[in-house]
XYZ file of C-alpha atoms in Angstrom:
316
model
C 14.701 -13.600 6.870
C 16.390 -16.262 5.030
C 15.298 -19.976 5.393
C 18.518 -22.182 5.324
C 18.311 -26.114 5.231
C 20.038 -27.905 8.048
C 20.895 -31.415 8.738
C 17.851 -33.600 10.181
C 19.975 -34.960 13.071
C 19.317 -31.513 14.984
C 15.700 -32.237 14.913
C 14.513 -29.725 12.353
C 14.809 -29.191 8.561
C 15.401 -25.418 8.282
C 16.522 -22.552 10.324
C 15.881 -18.744 9.724
C 18.676 -16.316 9.649
C 19.020 -12.652 9.236
C 19.419 -12.319 5.274
C 22.102 -9.555 5.351
C 22.349 -5.893 5.538
C 20.516 -2.990 3.698
C 21.402 0.609 3.844
C 18.720 2.864 3.516
C 18.556 6.791 3.528
C 15.200 8.678 3.428
C 13.455 11.806 4.436
C 10.027 12.543 5.746
C 8.654 16.149 5.759
C 5.289 17.343 7.172
C 4.023 20.785 6.776
C 0.905 22.167 8.339
C -0.509 25.673 7.862
C -3.813 27.835 7.826
C -4.760 29.135 4.391
C -7.718 30.842 5.843
C -8.637 32.053 9.235
C -11.900 33.822 9.887
C -13.889 33.532 13.306
C -17.066 34.294 11.460
C -16.584 32.723 8.196
C -14.638 30.014 6.395
C -11.451 28.580 7.832
C -9.113 26.402 5.797
C -6.204 24.229 7.121
C -3.884 22.153 5.010
C -1.412 19.487 6.115
C 1.068 18.089 3.351
C 3.292 15.018 3.967
C 6.176 13.875 1.825
C 8.599 10.767 2.287
C 11.407 9.513 0.078
C 13.738 6.523 0.673
C 16.663 5.091 -1.151
C 18.217 1.772 -0.224
C 20.939 -0.585 -1.326
C 21.709 -4.157 -0.400
C 25.203 -3.926 1.303
C 25.583 -7.766 2.162
C 23.795 -11.028 2.139
C 24.572 -13.659 4.633
C 28.366 -14.054 4.310
C 28.591 -17.623 5.412
C 26.372 -18.835 2.364
C 28.550 -16.597 -0.077
C 25.310 -15.119 -1.531
C 25.379 -12.378 -3.934
C 21.559 -12.717 -5.027
C 18.493 -13.684 -2.863
C 15.095 -14.174 -4.401
C 12.454 -12.490 -2.198
C 9.629 -13.674 -4.347
C 8.612 -15.161 -7.444
C 5.596 -15.706 -9.828
C 5.181 -16.613 -13.426
C 9.003 -16.587 -14.198
C 9.349 -13.110 -12.626
C 11.693 -12.676 -9.516
C 11.714 -9.943 -6.926
C 15.526 -9.963 -5.968
C 17.960 -8.652 -3.339
C 21.328 -8.414 -5.012
C 24.374 -6.924 -3.559
C 25.103 -3.390 -4.681
C 21.562 -3.025 -6.079
C 18.398 -1.529 -4.733
C 16.104 -3.886 -2.750
C 13.143 -5.066 -4.712
C 14.578 -5.240 -8.076
C 12.272 -7.168 -10.594
C 13.987 -9.633 -12.913
C 12.680 -11.704 -15.722
C 12.549 -12.123 -19.397
C 12.954 -8.923 -21.272
C 13.353 -7.365 -24.549
C 16.438 -7.960 -26.766
C 17.589 -4.495 -27.917
C 19.904 -3.421 -30.569
C 23.313 -2.827 -28.952
C 24.984 -0.369 -31.443
C 24.608 1.629 -34.708
C 21.668 3.861 -35.913
C 19.020 1.698 -34.227
C 20.849 1.356 -30.998
C 18.228 0.735 -28.062
C 15.566 -0.375 -30.559
C 13.620 -3.667 -29.732
C 14.408 -6.534 -32.263
C 11.734 -8.098 -34.093
C 11.768 -11.536 -35.987
C 10.859 -12.477 -39.449
C 7.054 -12.613 -38.601
C 6.910 -9.022 -37.165
C 6.761 -10.235 -33.638
C 9.186 -9.424 -30.743
C 12.287 -11.502 -31.039
C 13.167 -14.068 -28.635
C 13.388 -12.362 -25.176
C 16.550 -12.261 -23.146
C 16.335 -14.054 -19.694
C 17.211 -12.486 -16.124
C 16.702 -8.793 -17.259
C 16.125 -5.926 -14.775
C 12.481 -5.139 -15.399
C 11.945 -2.475 -12.634
C 11.965 -2.045 -8.924
C 9.141 -2.162 -6.645
C 10.181 0.757 -4.270
C 8.199 3.898 -5.017
C 10.329 7.145 -5.911
C 8.355 9.024 -3.286
C 4.968 9.158 -1.484
C 2.874 12.351 -0.680
C -0.406 13.229 0.713
C -2.363 16.382 1.207
C -5.297 16.855 3.702
C -7.604 19.724 3.649
C -10.066 20.597 6.627
C -12.490 23.256 6.258
C -14.998 24.893 8.926
C -17.664 27.486 8.511
C -20.071 28.130 11.403
C -21.491 24.648 12.349
C -20.132 22.740 9.466
C -16.722 20.924 8.951
C -15.777 19.204 5.794
C -12.446 18.061 4.172
C -10.764 15.490 2.089
C -7.301 13.809 1.726
C -5.379 13.007 -1.512
C -2.795 10.289 -1.693
C 0.024 10.416 -4.465
C 2.499 7.806 -5.219
C 5.333 8.131 -7.705
C 6.898 5.118 -9.264
C 7.144 1.548 -7.791
C 6.964 -0.958 -10.747
C 4.510 -3.932 -10.616
C 4.334 -6.948 -12.929
C 0.776 -7.817 -13.959
C -0.829 -11.093 -14.488
C -4.008 -9.424 -15.323
C -2.204 -7.505 -18.102
C -0.585 -10.683 -19.376
C -3.844 -12.696 -19.414
C -5.980 -9.691 -20.666
C -3.538 -8.973 -23.531
C -3.406 -12.654 -24.465
C -6.933 -13.252 -24.562
C -7.883 -9.963 -26.209
C -10.221 -8.719 -23.275
C -7.847 -5.704 -22.704
C -9.109 -2.509 -24.378
C -5.583 -1.753 -25.834
C -5.881 -4.964 -28.150
C -8.641 -3.276 -30.032
C -7.489 0.372 -29.939
C -7.560 2.440 -33.011
C -9.150 -0.301 -34.961
C -5.911 -2.450 -35.009
C -7.991 -5.718 -35.149
C -9.280 -4.787 -38.524
C -6.109 -4.197 -40.373
C -2.404 -5.277 -40.536
C -0.236 -3.622 -37.972
C 3.436 -2.785 -37.613
C 5.297 -2.632 -34.210
C 6.449 0.960 -33.329
C 3.684 2.277 -35.784
C 0.523 0.855 -34.643
C 1.345 -0.803 -31.130
C 3.902 0.333 -28.583
C 4.374 3.821 -30.329
C 6.586 4.940 -27.571
C 9.484 2.350 -28.585
C 11.455 1.836 -31.748
C 11.534 -1.574 -33.219
C 14.148 -2.975 -35.658
C 14.387 -5.880 -38.121
C 17.427 -7.567 -39.760
C 18.217 -6.814 -43.111
C 21.628 -8.638 -44.149
C 23.933 -7.798 -41.415
C 22.242 -4.602 -40.445
C 19.158 -3.610 -38.148
C 16.994 -1.043 -39.882
C 13.472 0.364 -38.954
C 10.839 -2.290 -38.640
C 8.250 -2.427 -41.523
C 7.033 -6.095 -41.078
C 3.330 -6.431 -40.947
C 1.524 -8.733 -38.544
C -1.786 -8.903 -36.971
C -3.262 -7.812 -33.665
C -4.212 -11.213 -32.501
C -0.755 -12.655 -33.428
C 0.944 -9.622 -31.568
C -1.046 -9.989 -28.286
C -1.573 -13.679 -28.348
C 1.723 -14.905 -29.451
C 4.106 -12.133 -29.197
C 4.104 -11.229 -25.522
C 7.298 -10.722 -23.505
C 7.145 -10.535 -19.511
C 8.520 -6.876 -19.924
C 5.414 -5.871 -21.755
C 3.395 -6.482 -18.538
C 5.261 -4.251 -16.084
C 3.615 -0.949 -15.404
C 4.410 2.057 -13.389
C 2.641 1.969 -10.074
C 2.183 5.639 -9.691
C -1.346 6.780 -8.814
C -3.466 9.670 -7.240
C -6.185 8.747 -5.031
C -9.008 10.413 -3.061
C -8.228 8.537 0.130
C -10.759 10.201 2.330
C -13.558 12.818 2.449
C -16.081 13.852 5.463
C -18.602 16.536 6.177
C -19.730 17.038 9.813
C -22.484 19.187 11.326
C -22.857 20.315 14.883
C -26.562 19.815 15.727
C -28.508 22.810 17.141
C -28.630 22.548 21.024
C -32.310 22.741 21.025
C -32.446 19.206 19.913
C -30.703 17.901 22.924
C -30.830 20.485 25.645
C -33.424 18.590 27.684
C -31.090 15.628 27.789
C -28.838 16.010 30.849
C -24.989 15.909 30.375
C -24.931 16.306 26.739
C -22.701 19.481 25.842
C -22.455 18.950 22.170
C -23.718 16.790 19.406
C -22.896 16.277 15.800
C -23.574 14.137 12.897
C -20.960 13.152 10.246
C -20.724 11.390 6.911
C -17.267 9.827 6.127
C -15.730 7.902 3.181
C -12.493 6.227 2.746
C -10.708 4.850 -0.580
C -13.268 6.735 -2.613
C -11.729 7.210 -5.968
C -8.603 6.204 -8.207
C -8.247 9.582 -9.958
C -5.096 9.044 -12.010
C -2.792 6.275 -12.934
C 0.503 6.062 -15.064
C -0.160 5.614 -18.750
C 1.849 2.272 -18.649
C -0.994 1.000 -16.511
C -3.193 0.336 -19.565
C -6.017 -1.590 -17.818
C -6.206 0.969 -14.989
C -5.390 -1.496 -12.248
C -5.380 -0.249 -8.685
C -1.501 -0.491 -7.816
C -2.434 -1.237 -4.081
C -4.522 -4.267 -5.100
C -2.201 -7.170 -5.400
C -4.608 -10.000 -5.590
C -3.051 -13.211 -4.604
C 0.365 -11.584 -4.543
C -0.418 -10.723 -0.798
C 0.937 -14.272 0.120
C 4.588 -15.537 0.027
C 5.014 -14.493 -3.649
C 6.239 -11.042 -2.345
C 5.436 -7.516 -3.344
C 5.608 -6.141 -6.822
C 3.323 -8.605 -8.431
C -0.322 -8.045 -9.452
C -2.421 -11.303 -9.870
C -6.342 -11.765 -10.225
C -6.816 -8.580 -8.266
C -10.125 -6.873 -7.879
C -11.023 -3.227 -7.241
C -10.656 -2.162 -3.507
C -13.877 -1.818 -1.571
C -15.185 1.767 -0.781
C -16.306 2.502 2.614
C -18.887 5.108 3.571
C -20.315 5.545 7.153
C -22.767 7.783 9.203
C -21.603 8.607 12.619
C -23.549 10.426 15.498
C -21.388 11.886 18.011
C -21.935 13.148 21.547
C -19.624 15.257 24.039
C -20.592 14.918 27.787
């Protein structure tokens, strides 16, 4: 929906219109099968689910002649819908990279060894995951039932205020990794080793050798693109164990045919995150980004709560 200002003479200041047209293509597949079947032994059933979606913004409200619509915003980063582009593109200040020559693609550094002045309105990522998958396993053996479910997400970029503030204030573990606080550092060699960095010598860009300090790098040299991480994760979403109680315990109670006791847990563990998620933040915890700022932002988030419950069930 798109909020559009109107003349006050109609009695209201804004109206909401359908923002445009998005073309989406996707697939969802679910497979279920018995891995083991044994009437007197262990039985194992697995259910696997996979879903994938691709989308493109085809049109924004034609009467307003829109090519771009900001869906959410925080700290200078926007979640955009742009004609011809996927929905949910993150746009903000990004690295200035060398455009040609032997150092093409390298991030430019200034004379002080810090990242050079960033370029505005750069595409930093997209909030939509590449795909989602889950695997549920259920086991039975005699009077016991137990099982667990794993959730996996590939992709879906997130801009993190926690990383931004954590790097700047020096509380993030990465700001002290490998003893970088005790010595001079060089971009590309001691920090951001997965990137190439280039310094200007005359009219040419060459490999960076300028030394700086870890405090200067993280406190003064940050760029919004540095705080975007890949939201991939693997979670232990659910687990349970159930036991059918012996009939001798309830046989004298009229009407009860079966009784069982169960322990269940949900959102039990974040097992893996992408290496770009340097502070191991839960990609599903958006903090205050759950309000009108939109999706794709992590701000002041705390770990999700774990739930464990005990259940006593009866069948009449």
